[in-house]
Short mmCIF file of N, CA and C in Angstrom, two decimals:
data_model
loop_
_atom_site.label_atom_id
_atom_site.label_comp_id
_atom_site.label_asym_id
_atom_site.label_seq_id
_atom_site.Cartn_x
_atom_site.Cartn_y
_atom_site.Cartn_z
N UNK X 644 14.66 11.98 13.13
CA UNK X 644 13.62 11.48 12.26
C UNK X 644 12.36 12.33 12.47
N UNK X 645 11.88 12.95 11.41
CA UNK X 645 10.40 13.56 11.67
C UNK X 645 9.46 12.45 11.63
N UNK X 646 8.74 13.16 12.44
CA UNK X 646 7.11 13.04 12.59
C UNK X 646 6.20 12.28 11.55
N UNK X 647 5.54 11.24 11.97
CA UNK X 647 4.81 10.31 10.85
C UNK X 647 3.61 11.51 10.27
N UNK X 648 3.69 11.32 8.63
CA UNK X 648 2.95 12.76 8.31
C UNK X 648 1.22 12.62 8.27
N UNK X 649 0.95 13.36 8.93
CA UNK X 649 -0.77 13.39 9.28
C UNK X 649 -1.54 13.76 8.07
N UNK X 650 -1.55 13.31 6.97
CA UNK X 650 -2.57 13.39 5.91
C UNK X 650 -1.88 12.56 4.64
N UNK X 651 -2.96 12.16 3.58
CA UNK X 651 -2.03 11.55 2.88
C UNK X 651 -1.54 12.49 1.76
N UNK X 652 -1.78 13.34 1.73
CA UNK X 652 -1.49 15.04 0.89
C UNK X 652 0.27 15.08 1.51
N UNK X 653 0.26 14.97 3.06
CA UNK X 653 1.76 15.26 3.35
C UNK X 653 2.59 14.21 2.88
N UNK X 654 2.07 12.82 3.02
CA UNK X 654 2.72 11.74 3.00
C UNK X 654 3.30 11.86 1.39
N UNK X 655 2.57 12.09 0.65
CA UNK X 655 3.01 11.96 -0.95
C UNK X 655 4.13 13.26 -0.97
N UNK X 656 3.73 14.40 -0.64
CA UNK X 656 4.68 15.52 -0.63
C UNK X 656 6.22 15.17 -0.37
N UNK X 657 6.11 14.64 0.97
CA UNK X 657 7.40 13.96 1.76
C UNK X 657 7.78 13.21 0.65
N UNK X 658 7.60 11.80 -0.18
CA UNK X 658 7.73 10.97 -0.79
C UNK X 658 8.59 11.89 -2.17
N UNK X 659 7.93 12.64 -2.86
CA UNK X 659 8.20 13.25 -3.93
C UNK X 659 9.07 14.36 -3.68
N UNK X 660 9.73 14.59 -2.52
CA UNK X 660 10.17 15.37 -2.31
C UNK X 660 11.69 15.48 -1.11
N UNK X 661 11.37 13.68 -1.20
CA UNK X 661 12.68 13.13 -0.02
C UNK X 661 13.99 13.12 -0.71
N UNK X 662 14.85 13.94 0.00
CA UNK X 662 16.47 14.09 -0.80
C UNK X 662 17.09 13.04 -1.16
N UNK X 663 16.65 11.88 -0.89
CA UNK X 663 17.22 11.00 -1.49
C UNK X 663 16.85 10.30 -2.75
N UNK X 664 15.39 10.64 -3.17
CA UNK X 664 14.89 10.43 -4.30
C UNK X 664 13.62 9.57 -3.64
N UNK X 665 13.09 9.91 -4.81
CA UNK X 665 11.55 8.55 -4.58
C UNK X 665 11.22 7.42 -4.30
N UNK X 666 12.78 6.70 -4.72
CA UNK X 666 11.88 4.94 -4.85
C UNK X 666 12.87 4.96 -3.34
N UNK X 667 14.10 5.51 -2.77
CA UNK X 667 13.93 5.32 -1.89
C UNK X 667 13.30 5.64 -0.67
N UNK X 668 12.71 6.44 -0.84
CA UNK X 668 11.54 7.01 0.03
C UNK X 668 10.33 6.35 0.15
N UNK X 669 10.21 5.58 -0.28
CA UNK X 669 9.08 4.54 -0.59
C UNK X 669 9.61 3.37 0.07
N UNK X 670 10.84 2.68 -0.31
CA UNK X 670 11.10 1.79 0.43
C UNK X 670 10.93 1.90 2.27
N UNK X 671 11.51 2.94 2.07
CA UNK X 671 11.92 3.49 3.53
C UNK X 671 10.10 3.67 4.03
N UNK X 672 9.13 3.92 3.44
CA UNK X 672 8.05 4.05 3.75
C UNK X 672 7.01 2.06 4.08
N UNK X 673 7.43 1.57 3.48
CA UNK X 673 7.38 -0.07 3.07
C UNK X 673 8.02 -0.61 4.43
N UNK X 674 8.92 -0.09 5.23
CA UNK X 674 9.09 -0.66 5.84
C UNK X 674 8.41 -0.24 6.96
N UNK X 675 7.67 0.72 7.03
CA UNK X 675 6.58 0.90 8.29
C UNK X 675 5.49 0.13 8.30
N UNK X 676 4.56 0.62 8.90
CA UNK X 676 3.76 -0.10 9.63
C UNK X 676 2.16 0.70 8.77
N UNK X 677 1.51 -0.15 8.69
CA UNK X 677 -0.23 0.35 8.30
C UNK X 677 -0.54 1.65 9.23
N UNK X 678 -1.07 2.52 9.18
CA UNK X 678 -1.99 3.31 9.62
C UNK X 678 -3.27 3.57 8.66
N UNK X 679 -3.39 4.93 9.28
CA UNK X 679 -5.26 5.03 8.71
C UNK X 679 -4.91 5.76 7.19
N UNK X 680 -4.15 6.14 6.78
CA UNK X 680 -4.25 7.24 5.30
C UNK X 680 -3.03 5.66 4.15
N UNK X 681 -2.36 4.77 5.14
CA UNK X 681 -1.42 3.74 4.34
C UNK X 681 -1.74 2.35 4.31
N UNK X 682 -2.18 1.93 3.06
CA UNK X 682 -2.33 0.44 3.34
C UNK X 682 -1.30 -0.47 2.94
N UNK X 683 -0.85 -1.32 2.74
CA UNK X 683 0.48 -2.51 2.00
C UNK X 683 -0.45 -3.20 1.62
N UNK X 684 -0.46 -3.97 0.38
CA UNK X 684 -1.12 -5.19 -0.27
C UNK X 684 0.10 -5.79 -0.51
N UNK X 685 0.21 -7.18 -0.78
CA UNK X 685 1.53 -7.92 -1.06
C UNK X 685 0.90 -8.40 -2.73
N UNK X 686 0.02 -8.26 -3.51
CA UNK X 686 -0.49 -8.60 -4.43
C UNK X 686 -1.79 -8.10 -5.44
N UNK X 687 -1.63 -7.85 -6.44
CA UNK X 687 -3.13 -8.31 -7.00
C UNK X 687 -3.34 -9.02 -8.11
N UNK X 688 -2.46 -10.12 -7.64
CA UNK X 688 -2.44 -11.19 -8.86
C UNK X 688 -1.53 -12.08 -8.17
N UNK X 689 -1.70 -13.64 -7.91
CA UNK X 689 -1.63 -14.03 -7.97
C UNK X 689 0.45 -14.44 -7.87
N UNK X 690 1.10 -14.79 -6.99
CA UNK X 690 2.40 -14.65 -7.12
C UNK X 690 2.85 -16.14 -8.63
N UNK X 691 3.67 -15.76 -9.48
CA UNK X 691 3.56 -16.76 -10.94
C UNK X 691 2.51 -17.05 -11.41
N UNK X 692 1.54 -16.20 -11.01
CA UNK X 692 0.20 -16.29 -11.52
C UNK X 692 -0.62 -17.33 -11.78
N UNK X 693 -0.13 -17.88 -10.61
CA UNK X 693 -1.22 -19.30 -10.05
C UNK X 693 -2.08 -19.58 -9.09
N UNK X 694 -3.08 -19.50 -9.29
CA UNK X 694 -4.00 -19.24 -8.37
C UNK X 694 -4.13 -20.91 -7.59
N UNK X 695 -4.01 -20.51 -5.94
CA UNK X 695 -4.56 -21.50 -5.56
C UNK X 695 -6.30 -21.86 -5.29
N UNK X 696 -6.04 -23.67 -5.15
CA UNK X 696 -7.30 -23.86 -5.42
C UNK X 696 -8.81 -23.12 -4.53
N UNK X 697 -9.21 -22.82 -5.26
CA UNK X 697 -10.67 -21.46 -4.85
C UNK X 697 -10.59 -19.78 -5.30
N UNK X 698 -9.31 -19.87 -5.32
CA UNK X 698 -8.69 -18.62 -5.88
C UNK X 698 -9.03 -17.74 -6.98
N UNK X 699 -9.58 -16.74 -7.30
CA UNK X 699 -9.62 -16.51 -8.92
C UNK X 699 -9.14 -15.25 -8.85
N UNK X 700 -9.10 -14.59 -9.95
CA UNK X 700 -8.35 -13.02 -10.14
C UNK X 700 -9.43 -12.09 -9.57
N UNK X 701 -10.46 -12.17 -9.57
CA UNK X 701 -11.63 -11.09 -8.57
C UNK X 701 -10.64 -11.15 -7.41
N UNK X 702 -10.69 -12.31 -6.55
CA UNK X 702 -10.47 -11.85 -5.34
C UNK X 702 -9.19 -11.14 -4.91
N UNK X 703 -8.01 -11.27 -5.67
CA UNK X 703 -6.99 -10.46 -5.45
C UNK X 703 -7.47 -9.21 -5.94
N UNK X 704 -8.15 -8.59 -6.97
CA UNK X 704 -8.87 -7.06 -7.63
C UNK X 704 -9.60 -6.71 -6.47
N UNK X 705 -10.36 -7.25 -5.47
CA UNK X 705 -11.42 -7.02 -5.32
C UNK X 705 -10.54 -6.65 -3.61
N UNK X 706 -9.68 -7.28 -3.09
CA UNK X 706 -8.66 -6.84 -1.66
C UNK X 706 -8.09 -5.52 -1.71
N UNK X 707 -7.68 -5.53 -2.91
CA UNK X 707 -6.96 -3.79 -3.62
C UNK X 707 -7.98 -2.67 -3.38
N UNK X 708 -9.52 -3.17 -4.44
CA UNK X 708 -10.68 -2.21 -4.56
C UNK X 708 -10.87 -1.57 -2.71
N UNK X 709 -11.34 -2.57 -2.45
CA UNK X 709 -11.89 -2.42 -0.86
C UNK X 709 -11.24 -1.41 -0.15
N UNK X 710 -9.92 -1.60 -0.09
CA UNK X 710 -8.46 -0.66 0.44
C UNK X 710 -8.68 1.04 -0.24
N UNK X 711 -9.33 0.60 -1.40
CA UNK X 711 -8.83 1.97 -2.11
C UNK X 711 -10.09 2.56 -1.51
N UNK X 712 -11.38 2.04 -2.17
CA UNK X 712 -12.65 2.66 -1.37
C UNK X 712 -13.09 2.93 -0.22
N UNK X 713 -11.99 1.93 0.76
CA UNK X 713 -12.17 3.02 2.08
C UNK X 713 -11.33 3.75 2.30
N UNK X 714 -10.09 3.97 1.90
CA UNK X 714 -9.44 5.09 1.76
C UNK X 714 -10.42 6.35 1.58
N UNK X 715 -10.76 6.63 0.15
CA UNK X 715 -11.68 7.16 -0.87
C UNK X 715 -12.83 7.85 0.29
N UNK X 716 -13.49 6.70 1.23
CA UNK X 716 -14.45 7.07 2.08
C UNK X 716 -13.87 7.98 3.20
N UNK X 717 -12.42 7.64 3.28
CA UNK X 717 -11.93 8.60 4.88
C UNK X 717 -11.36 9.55 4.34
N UNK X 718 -10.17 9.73 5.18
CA UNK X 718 -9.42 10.80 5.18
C UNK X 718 -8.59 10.66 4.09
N UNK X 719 -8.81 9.46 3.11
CA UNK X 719 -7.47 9.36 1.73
C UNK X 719 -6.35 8.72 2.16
N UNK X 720 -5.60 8.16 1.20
CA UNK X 720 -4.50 7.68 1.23
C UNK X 720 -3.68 7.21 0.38
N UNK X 721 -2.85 6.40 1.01
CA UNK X 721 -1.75 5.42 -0.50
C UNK X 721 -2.15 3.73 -0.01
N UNK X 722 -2.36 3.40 -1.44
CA UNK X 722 -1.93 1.57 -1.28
C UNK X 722 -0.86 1.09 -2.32
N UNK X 723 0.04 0.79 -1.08
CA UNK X 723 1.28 0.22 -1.81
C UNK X 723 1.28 -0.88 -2.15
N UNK X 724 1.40 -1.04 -3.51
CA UNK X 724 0.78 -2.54 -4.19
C UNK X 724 2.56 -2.85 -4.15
N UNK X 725 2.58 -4.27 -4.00
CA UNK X 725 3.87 -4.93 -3.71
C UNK X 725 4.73 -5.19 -2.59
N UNK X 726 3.96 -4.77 -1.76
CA UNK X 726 4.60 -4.61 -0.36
C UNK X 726 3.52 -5.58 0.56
N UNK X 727 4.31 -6.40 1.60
CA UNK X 727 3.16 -7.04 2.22
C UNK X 727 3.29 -6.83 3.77
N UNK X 728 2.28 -6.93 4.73
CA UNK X 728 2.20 -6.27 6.16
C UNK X 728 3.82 -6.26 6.75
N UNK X 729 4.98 -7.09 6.07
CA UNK X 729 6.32 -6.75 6.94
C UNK X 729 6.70 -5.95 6.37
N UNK X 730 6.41 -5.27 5.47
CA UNK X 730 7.48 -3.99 4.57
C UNK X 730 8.14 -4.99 3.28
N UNK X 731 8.05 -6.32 2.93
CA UNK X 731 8.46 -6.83 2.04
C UNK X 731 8.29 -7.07 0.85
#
């Protein structure tokens, strides 16, 4: 197994470029773990699109935004929308 890839420039390369194809390379990526260039969100909406009570659609937009803009602020990265902190 190589080396977890040190930028998110490599990480997408690897991804688009894994012999087995993309979406499984992604899975296979889903099942790791957060670092600094990868985030997992499990949502940005609402699962059957019911918000519980206090809930509104900002705050799932607004968990995504945050992720992306500090990405944006560091070193860059991916947020894998659909995936939640177990790889699921």
């Amino acid at each position: 197994m190589s080396p977890k890839p040190g930028t998110a420039r490599e990480l997408v390369s690897r991804v688009l470029n894994h012999p087995s194809g993309g979406l499984q390379a992604l899975i296979d990526l889903a099942k790791g773990a957060e670092v600094e260039w990868l985030e997992l969100k499990a949502a940005c909406y609402p699962t059957g699109g019911v918000f519980k009570q206090g809930e509104e659609e900002a705050d799932f937009q607004w968990h995504v935004a945050k992720s992306v803009v500090a990405l944006a602020n560091s070193i860059g990265g991916v947020v894998l929308l659909g995936v939640d902190d177990k790889g699921e």
